[in-house]
């Protein structure tokens, strides 16, 4: 009985050894195939590298898109090329920039369909490779090239261009780039509707640039001091260029008597910009931005020192004269809350819009605007503002805003 069991165990072990041998054989085959595959892959990579090196050396690897975007690599060439576009149309370069574009838009096509003539010409619309446009650009390039060649051949004079700019291909590429820019501007002056759209677009871009400076840059600089003082970490997530007030320029004659009076009350004179708030923002969010703005002004005036160390400071190597910090005043005045902009909270950077940043009554009327829960500390922020962290004018405006909201609610608006 024992011998029979031993024999059976021996048989099973032999079978196990046979299977193990088969697995090892298969592994050897797989390993060999993998090594061969790795060798082929390495050969492919070497061939691809050699091909790319050859293409780069011959200039084939440079894409057309790359060639179109080289104008910033030749900044000194732009002011040499640009005047030729206007000279061919008989427009004096001393004319104001905006007026020059308008004059180009008013230039009529030549009867013989030529791109230009001695007394004037026209930059055409349409595609850049259209006959008139191609001829016009070719003439610009030729004149720029001839002018530089003439200067270089004159021993008494010196060429205007750098050696790397003195290349017909480079000149042509930048001339085409400038043509596209001019053509787009001219097309915006073709009709009153397009001109109005362009004006609005330029105004919005200008205002956004101001918001970028004031709301975004200044507030972000103040965040470290704010978080140290209030303990609300991550508050920078609430700051966005498109969530800031509009800083509006105006003609003095267009300013209403009420606005003139408000400007005087806020100790601002002619030339100060008008600040227009946004309907959707909660008073707590506005207060938060004003606190950051005040912290920034205090830092700039020297009242708050940046970069304070946790440990004892090193003694100063030199003695310095201590002067009174320079006051930094506002150069803006607040428009009345009734003039607030209806611009929606649309972020160019997809910044999260927390529910506490939005006025609850406004949100009830604009349920299409998506908000998320968060920044709960904003709910009670108005009551927790530290003494001196709000400018006097900001306090007045927040009180005025609260009063206006209350009146609106009483009137059912």
Short mmCIF file of C-alpha atoms in Angstrom, two decimals:
data_model
loop_
_atom_site.label_atom_id
_atom_site.label_comp_id
_atom_site.label_asym_id
_atom_site.label_seq_id
_atom_site.Cartn_x
_atom_site.Cartn_y
_atom_site.Cartn_z
CA UNK A 1 0.00 0.00 0.00
CA UNK A 2 2.82 2.42 0.95
CA UNK A 3 4.82 1.43 -2.12
CA UNK A 4 1.82 2.08 -4.36
CA UNK A 5 1.34 5.57 -2.88
CA UNK A 6 5.03 6.33 -3.26
CA UNK A 7 4.93 5.25 -6.90
CA UNK A 8 1.94 7.50 -7.55
CA UNK A 9 3.69 10.47 -5.90
CA UNK A 10 6.79 9.82 -8.01
CA UNK A 11 4.67 9.79 -11.17
CA UNK A 12 3.06 13.14 -10.27
CA UNK A 13 6.46 14.70 -9.59
CA UNK A 14 7.70 13.53 -12.98
CA UNK A 15 4.67 15.14 -14.62
CA UNK A 16 5.32 18.36 -12.65
CA UNK A 17 8.97 18.40 -13.78
CA UNK A 18 7.88 17.88 -17.38
CA UNK A 19 5.49 20.85 -17.17
CA UNK A 20 8.13 23.01 -15.50
CA UNK A 21 10.58 22.18 -18.26
CA UNK A 22 7.96 23.22 -20.83
CA UNK A 23 7.35 26.53 -19.06
CA UNK A 24 11.08 27.28 -18.91
CA UNK A 25 11.35 26.51 -22.60
CA UNK A 26 8.46 28.86 -23.37
CA UNK A 27 10.02 31.59 -21.22
CA UNK A 28 13.27 31.26 -23.13
CA UNK A 29 11.40 31.65 -26.41
CA UNK A 30 9.49 34.70 -25.09
CA UNK A 31 12.71 36.24 -23.76
CA UNK A 32 14.38 35.75 -27.10
CA UNK A 33 11.44 37.35 -28.92
CA UNK A 34 11.44 40.28 -26.50
CA UNK A 35 15.15 40.88 -27.03
CA UNK A 36 14.64 40.80 -30.78
CA UNK A 37 11.72 43.23 -30.45
CA UNK A 38 13.82 45.60 -28.34
CA UNK A 39 16.60 45.49 -30.91
CA UNK A 40 14.13 46.31 -33.72
CA UNK A 41 12.65 49.17 -31.65
CA UNK A 42 16.11 50.60 -30.99
CA UNK A 43 16.94 50.36 -34.69
CA UNK A 44 13.68 52.19 -35.49
CA UNK A 45 14.48 54.95 -33.01
CA UNK A 46 17.97 55.36 -34.44
CA UNK A 47 16.58 55.57 -37.97
CA UNK A 48 13.95 58.13 -36.89
CA UNK A 49 16.58 60.25 -35.13
CA UNK A 50 18.82 60.19 -38.20
CA UNK A 51 15.86 61.18 -40.39
CA UNK A 52 14.88 64.08 -38.10
CA UNK A 53 18.48 65.27 -37.92
CA UNK A 54 18.68 65.24 -41.69
CA UNK A 55 15.36 67.10 -42.03
CA UNK A 56 16.41 69.70 -39.47
CA UNK A 57 19.72 70.25 -41.22
CA UNK A 58 17.94 70.78 -44.56
CA UNK A 59 15.26 73.03 -43.05
CA UNK A 60 12.40 70.66 -43.93
CA UNK A 61 11.40 70.18 -40.29
CA UNK A 62 10.33 73.82 -39.93
CA UNK A 63 6.55 74.03 -40.31
CA UNK A 64 4.72 76.76 -42.18
CA UNK A 65 3.07 77.83 -38.94
CA UNK A 66 6.47 78.32 -37.38
CA UNK A 67 7.57 80.51 -40.27
CA UNK A 68 4.49 82.70 -39.88
CA UNK A 69 5.25 83.38 -36.23
CA UNK A 70 8.83 84.62 -36.45
CA UNK A 71 8.01 88.35 -36.33
CA UNK A 72 8.82 88.60 -32.62
CA UNK A 73 12.28 87.20 -33.39
CA UNK A 74 12.97 90.24 -35.59
CA UNK A 75 11.57 93.22 -33.64
CA UNK A 76 13.90 95.74 -35.30
CA UNK A 77 12.46 94.86 -38.72
CA UNK A 78 8.86 95.80 -37.89
CA UNK A 79 9.31 99.62 -37.79
CA UNK A 80 11.19 99.42 -41.10
CA UNK A 81 8.47 97.47 -42.91
CA UNK A 82 5.32 99.06 -41.48
CA UNK A 83 5.70 102.62 -42.91
CA UNK A 84 5.94 101.25 -46.47
CA UNK A 85 2.37 99.92 -46.23
CA UNK A 86 1.07 103.45 -45.66
CA UNK A 87 3.45 105.22 -48.05
CA UNK A 88 2.17 103.11 -50.95
CA UNK A 89 -1.32 104.42 -50.16
CA UNK A 90 -0.14 108.02 -49.92
CA UNK A 91 -0.77 108.23 -46.16
CA UNK A 92 1.56 110.33 -44.04
CA UNK A 93 3.07 108.36 -41.15
CA UNK A 94 2.77 111.47 -38.98
CA UNK A 95 -0.98 110.89 -38.94
CA UNK A 96 -2.31 109.40 -35.70
CA UNK A 97 -2.29 105.61 -35.66
CA UNK A 98 -6.10 105.19 -35.43
CA UNK A 99 -6.62 107.77 -38.20
CA UNK A 100 -4.12 105.98 -40.46
CA UNK A 101 -6.16 102.78 -40.28
CA UNK A 102 -9.35 104.70 -41.08
CA UNK A 103 -7.68 106.32 -44.09
CA UNK A 104 -6.59 102.90 -45.34
CA UNK A 105 -10.17 101.66 -45.03
CA UNK A 106 -11.37 104.66 -47.08
CA UNK A 107 -8.84 104.09 -49.89
CA UNK A 108 -10.74 103.12 -53.04
CA UNK A 109 -9.62 100.28 -55.35
CA UNK A 110 -7.69 101.43 -58.41
CA UNK A 111 -9.59 101.26 -61.68
CA UNK A 112 -6.90 99.15 -63.38
CA UNK A 113 -6.96 96.60 -60.49
CA UNK A 114 -3.28 97.26 -59.76
CA UNK A 115 -2.13 97.00 -56.20
CA UNK A 116 -0.76 100.54 -56.06
CA UNK A 117 0.31 103.56 -58.09
CA UNK A 118 2.50 106.56 -57.43
CA UNK A 119 -0.29 108.70 -55.99
CA UNK A 120 -1.84 106.03 -53.84
CA UNK A 121 -3.17 102.50 -53.57
CA UNK A 122 -5.27 100.16 -51.52
CA UNK A 123 -4.74 97.19 -49.24
CA UNK A 124 -7.34 94.69 -50.39
CA UNK A 125 -9.47 92.40 -48.31
CA UNK A 126 -9.88 88.70 -48.97
CA UNK A 127 -7.09 86.15 -48.94
CA UNK A 128 -3.43 87.00 -48.73
CA UNK A 129 -2.65 85.19 -51.99
CA UNK A 130 -5.20 87.18 -54.01
CA UNK A 131 -3.61 88.99 -56.96
CA UNK A 132 -3.86 92.53 -55.58
CA UNK A 133 -2.69 91.53 -52.12
CA UNK A 134 0.19 89.44 -53.44
CA UNK A 135 1.39 92.28 -55.66
CA UNK A 136 1.06 94.79 -52.82
CA UNK A 137 3.07 92.69 -50.37
CA UNK A 138 5.67 91.88 -53.03
CA UNK A 139 6.14 95.59 -53.69
CA UNK A 140 6.53 96.29 -49.95
CA UNK A 141 9.16 93.56 -49.65
CA UNK A 142 11.01 94.77 -52.74
CA UNK A 143 11.11 98.37 -51.51
CA UNK A 144 12.35 97.36 -48.06
CA UNK A 145 15.03 95.19 -49.66
CA UNK A 146 16.08 97.87 -52.17
CA UNK A 147 16.27 100.56 -49.48
CA UNK A 148 18.51 98.44 -47.29
CA UNK A 149 20.67 97.31 -50.22
CA UNK A 150 21.14 100.92 -51.28
CA UNK A 151 22.22 101.90 -47.77
CA UNK A 152 24.66 99.01 -47.52
CA UNK A 153 26.22 99.85 -50.88
CA UNK A 154 26.78 103.47 -49.85
CA UNK A 155 30.13 103.65 -48.04
CA UNK A 156 29.04 106.89 -46.34
CA UNK A 157 25.94 105.35 -44.83
CA UNK A 158 25.07 102.40 -42.66
CA UNK A 159 22.26 99.92 -43.15
CA UNK A 160 19.25 99.99 -40.84
CA UNK A 161 18.85 96.22 -40.53
CA UNK A 162 20.69 93.61 -38.58
CA UNK A 163 22.39 90.97 -40.70
CA UNK A 164 19.89 88.30 -39.62
CA UNK A 165 17.02 90.59 -40.73
CA UNK A 166 18.53 91.22 -44.17
CA UNK A 167 16.83 88.24 -45.73
CA UNK A 168 14.05 88.35 -48.33
CA UNK A 169 12.28 85.35 -46.79
CA UNK A 170 12.26 86.94 -43.34
CA UNK A 171 11.13 90.31 -44.72
CA UNK A 172 8.33 88.64 -46.69
CA UNK A 173 7.13 86.62 -43.69
CA UNK A 174 6.91 89.67 -41.43
CA UNK A 175 5.30 91.77 -44.18
CA UNK A 176 2.59 89.11 -44.60
CA UNK A 177 2.07 89.00 -40.86
CA UNK A 178 1.59 92.78 -40.74
CA UNK A 179 -0.74 92.66 -43.75
CA UNK A 180 -2.98 90.19 -41.93
CA UNK A 181 -3.09 92.53 -38.94
CA UNK A 182 -3.91 95.58 -41.08
CA UNK A 183 -6.47 93.70 -43.16
CA UNK A 184 -8.32 92.65 -40.02
CA UNK A 185 -8.36 96.23 -38.71
CA UNK A 186 -9.53 97.61 -42.04
CA UNK A 187 -12.37 95.09 -42.32
CA UNK A 188 -13.63 96.36 -38.96
CA UNK A 189 -14.05 99.87 -40.45
CA UNK A 190 -16.07 98.78 -43.48
CA UNK A 191 -19.46 99.25 -41.82
CA UNK A 192 -20.81 101.16 -38.84
CA UNK A 193 -21.83 97.87 -37.21
CA UNK A 194 -18.33 96.40 -37.47
CA UNK A 195 -16.76 99.64 -36.27
CA UNK A 196 -19.04 99.65 -33.22
CA UNK A 197 -18.14 96.01 -32.47
CA UNK A 198 -14.44 96.84 -32.74
CA UNK A 199 -14.84 99.84 -30.43
CA UNK A 200 -16.67 97.75 -27.83
CA UNK A 201 -14.05 95.01 -28.11
CA UNK A 202 -11.22 97.52 -27.62
CA UNK A 203 -12.97 99.11 -24.63
CA UNK A 204 -13.55 95.71 -23.02
CA UNK A 205 -9.93 94.74 -23.60
CA UNK A 206 -8.76 98.03 -22.07
CA UNK A 207 -10.97 97.60 -19.01
CA UNK A 208 -9.91 94.00 -18.60
CA UNK A 209 -6.28 95.15 -18.66
CA UNK A 210 -7.01 97.59 -15.84
CA UNK A 211 -8.76 94.86 -13.86
CA UNK A 212 -5.72 92.66 -14.43
CA UNK A 213 -3.53 95.28 -12.79
CA UNK A 214 -5.78 96.32 -9.92
CA UNK A 215 -7.99 93.37 -9.07
CA UNK A 216 -5.73 90.48 -9.94
CA UNK A 217 -2.13 91.62 -9.47
CA UNK A 218 -2.61 93.91 -6.46
CA UNK A 219 -4.95 91.55 -4.65
CA UNK A 220 -2.73 88.51 -5.18
CA UNK A 221 0.24 90.41 -3.76
CA UNK A 222 -1.80 91.13 -0.63
CA UNK A 223 -2.99 87.54 -0.08
CA UNK A 224 -0.05 86.35 2.10
CA UNK A 225 -0.59 89.23 4.56
CA UNK A 226 -4.35 88.69 4.50
CA UNK A 227 -4.07 84.97 5.23
CA UNK A 228 -1.57 85.61 8.03
CA UNK A 229 -3.92 88.16 9.59
CA UNK A 230 -7.27 86.42 9.07
CA UNK A 231 -6.26 82.78 8.84
CA UNK A 232 -8.38 82.06 5.73
CA UNK A 233 -6.06 79.84 3.69
CA UNK A 234 -6.57 79.41 -0.05
CA UNK A 235 -8.24 82.81 -0.43
CA UNK A 236 -6.30 83.40 -3.66
CA UNK A 237 -8.77 81.01 -5.33
CA UNK A 238 -11.42 83.74 -5.10
CA UNK A 239 -9.42 86.25 -7.15
CA UNK A 240 -10.03 86.52 -10.88
CA UNK A 241 -9.47 89.33 -13.37
CA UNK A 242 -13.01 88.93 -14.71
CA UNK A 243 -14.56 89.15 -11.24
CA UNK A 244 -13.25 92.66 -10.62
CA UNK A 245 -14.86 96.08 -11.06
CA UNK A 246 -14.56 98.00 -14.33
CA UNK A 247 -12.21 101.00 -14.32
CA UNK A 248 -13.75 103.36 -16.87
CA UNK A 249 -12.28 106.37 -18.63
CA UNK A 250 -14.64 109.12 -19.75
CA UNK A 251 -14.87 112.51 -21.41
CA UNK A 252 -15.36 115.25 -18.86
CA UNK A 253 -18.36 116.62 -20.74
CA UNK A 254 -20.12 113.25 -20.60
CA UNK A 255 -19.97 112.97 -16.81
CA UNK A 256 -23.34 113.56 -15.15
CA UNK A 257 -23.69 116.24 -12.45
CA UNK A 258 -24.28 113.50 -9.85
CA UNK A 259 -21.07 111.75 -10.84
CA UNK A 260 -19.15 115.03 -10.70
CA UNK A 261 -20.49 115.59 -7.18
CA UNK A 262 -19.58 112.03 -6.11
CA UNK A 263 -16.08 112.53 -7.45
CA UNK A 264 -15.70 115.70 -5.36
CA UNK A 265 -17.11 113.97 -2.27
CA UNK A 266 -14.49 111.24 -2.68
CA UNK A 267 -11.71 113.85 -3.00
CA UNK A 268 -10.97 112.96 -6.60
CA UNK A 269 -10.34 115.42 -9.40
CA UNK A 270 -10.48 115.47 -13.17
CA UNK A 271 -8.76 112.54 -14.84
CA UNK A 272 -9.54 110.02 -12.10
CA UNK A 273 -11.20 106.88 -13.42
CA UNK A 274 -14.71 105.86 -12.48
CA UNK A 275 -15.10 102.46 -10.81
CA UNK A 276 -18.23 100.54 -11.75
CA UNK A 277 -19.13 97.50 -9.68
CA UNK A 278 -20.90 94.30 -10.70
CA UNK A 279 -24.50 93.46 -9.82
CA UNK A 280 -23.87 89.79 -9.07
CA UNK A 281 -21.21 90.18 -6.36
CA UNK A 282 -22.11 89.81 -2.70
CA UNK A 283 -21.23 92.66 -0.33
CA UNK A 284 -18.93 90.26 1.56
CA UNK A 285 -16.98 89.44 -1.60
CA UNK A 286 -16.69 93.15 -2.42
CA UNK A 287 -15.44 93.80 1.12
CA UNK A 288 -12.88 91.00 0.75
CA UNK A 289 -11.48 92.57 -2.44
CA UNK A 290 -11.41 96.02 -0.82
CA UNK A 291 -9.49 94.69 2.18
CA UNK A 292 -6.90 93.15 -0.15
CA UNK A 293 -6.66 96.42 -2.06
CA UNK A 294 -6.12 98.37 1.17
CA UNK A 295 -3.45 95.91 2.33
CA UNK A 296 -1.68 96.38 -1.00
CA UNK A 297 -1.75 100.18 -0.65
CA UNK A 298 -0.41 99.97 2.89
CA UNK A 299 2.40 97.68 1.74
CA UNK A 300 3.24 100.08 -1.06
CA UNK A 301 3.31 103.04 1.31
CA UNK A 302 5.65 101.18 3.64
CA UNK A 303 3.16 100.90 6.49
CA UNK A 304 3.24 97.10 6.16
CA UNK A 305 6.64 95.49 5.68
CA UNK A 306 6.77 92.46 3.42
CA UNK A 307 8.88 89.36 3.86
CA UNK A 308 8.90 89.36 7.66
CA UNK A 309 10.98 86.58 9.20
CA UNK A 310 9.80 84.26 11.97
CA UNK A 311 13.06 84.58 13.91
CA UNK A 312 15.00 87.66 14.97
CA UNK A 313 16.07 89.80 12.07
CA UNK A 314 19.76 90.26 11.23
CA UNK A 315 21.13 93.67 12.21
CA UNK A 316 21.32 96.14 9.32
CA UNK A 317 24.79 96.49 7.82
CA UNK A 318 24.29 100.23 7.29
CA UNK A 319 22.43 102.91 9.12
CA UNK A 320 19.64 104.41 7.08
CA UNK A 321 17.55 107.49 7.50
CA UNK A 322 13.99 106.68 8.56
CA UNK A 323 11.44 108.77 6.73
CA UNK A 324 7.68 108.96 7.00
CA UNK A 325 6.02 106.40 4.72
CA UNK A 326 4.67 107.88 1.53
CA UNK A 327 0.89 107.93 1.40
CA UNK A 328 -0.65 106.08 -1.53
CA UNK A 329 -4.02 107.49 -2.45
CA UNK A 330 -6.67 106.21 -4.79
CA UNK A 331 -6.92 107.70 -8.26
CA UNK A 332 -10.49 106.47 -8.77
CA UNK A 333 -13.97 107.26 -7.53
CA UNK A 334 -16.94 104.95 -6.99
CA UNK A 335 -20.00 105.15 -9.22
CA UNK A 336 -23.36 104.87 -7.46
CA UNK A 337 -24.58 101.27 -6.93
CA UNK A 338 -27.46 101.96 -9.32
CA UNK A 339 -24.88 102.15 -12.13
CA UNK A 340 -23.47 98.68 -11.46
CA UNK A 341 -22.69 96.63 -14.54
CA UNK A 342 -24.79 93.63 -15.52
CA UNK A 343 -21.68 91.81 -16.77
CA UNK A 344 -22.06 88.14 -15.87
CA UNK A 345 -19.48 86.22 -13.81
CA UNK A 346 -17.71 84.61 -16.77
CA UNK A 347 -14.13 83.69 -15.95
CA UNK A 348 -11.46 83.53 -18.63
CA UNK A 349 -9.51 81.12 -16.43
CA UNK A 350 -12.48 78.98 -15.32
CA UNK A 351 -12.07 80.17 -11.73
CA UNK A 352 -14.56 78.46 -9.44
CA UNK A 353 -17.51 80.67 -8.48
CA UNK A 354 -18.46 80.00 -4.85
CA UNK A 355 -22.01 80.64 -3.68
CA UNK A 356 -20.78 83.03 -0.99
CA UNK A 357 -19.24 85.27 -3.66
CA UNK A 358 -22.65 85.87 -5.27
CA UNK A 359 -25.52 88.03 -4.05
CA UNK A 360 -28.32 85.65 -3.04
CA UNK A 361 -31.14 87.81 -4.46
CA UNK A 362 -29.33 88.13 -7.79
CA UNK A 363 -28.68 84.38 -7.92
CA UNK A 364 -32.40 83.65 -7.44
CA UNK A 365 -33.09 85.59 -10.65
CA UNK A 366 -30.20 83.99 -12.55
CA UNK A 367 -30.48 80.30 -11.83
CA UNK A 368 -28.59 79.53 -15.04
CA UNK A 369 -25.37 80.71 -13.36
CA UNK A 370 -23.63 77.72 -11.78
CA UNK A 371 -22.05 78.07 -8.32
CA UNK A 372 -20.48 75.62 -5.90
CA UNK A 373 -20.46 75.43 -2.11
CA UNK A 374 -17.35 76.87 -0.50
CA UNK A 375 -15.54 79.81 1.13
CA UNK A 376 -18.05 79.71 3.99
CA UNK A 377 -15.99 82.23 5.94
CA UNK A 378 -17.19 84.92 3.52
CA UNK A 379 -20.71 84.78 5.00
CA UNK A 380 -19.61 86.57 8.19
CA UNK A 381 -16.62 88.39 6.75
CA UNK A 382 -18.11 91.90 6.98
CA UNK A 383 -18.39 91.60 10.73
CA UNK A 384 -14.85 90.30 11.18
CA UNK A 385 -12.90 92.97 9.30
CA UNK A 386 -10.01 94.29 11.38
CA UNK A 387 -9.78 97.92 12.32
CA UNK A 388 -7.89 99.88 9.68
CA UNK A 389 -8.20 97.19 6.99
CA UNK A 390 -10.80 99.19 5.07
CA UNK A 391 -10.32 102.68 3.67
CA UNK A 392 -12.86 105.30 4.77
CA UNK A 393 -14.25 105.59 1.23
CA UNK A 394 -14.62 101.80 1.04
CA UNK A 395 -16.60 101.76 4.29
CA UNK A 396 -18.89 104.48 2.95
CA UNK A 397 -19.43 102.58 -0.29
CA UNK A 398 -20.25 99.30 1.48
CA UNK A 399 -22.78 101.13 3.69
CA UNK A 400 -24.25 102.78 0.62
CA UNK A 401 -24.40 99.42 -1.14
CA UNK A 402 -26.21 97.78 1.80
CA UNK A 403 -28.72 100.64 1.87
CA UNK A 404 -29.30 100.39 -1.87
CA UNK A 405 -29.85 96.60 -1.69
CA UNK A 406 -32.38 97.14 1.11
CA UNK A 407 -34.25 99.74 -0.95
CA UNK A 408 -34.27 97.41 -3.95
CA UNK A 409 -35.68 94.60 -1.81
CA UNK A 410 -38.39 96.88 -0.38
CA UNK A 411 -39.36 97.95 -3.89
CA UNK A 412 -39.58 94.33 -5.01
CA UNK A 413 -36.75 94.56 -7.51
#
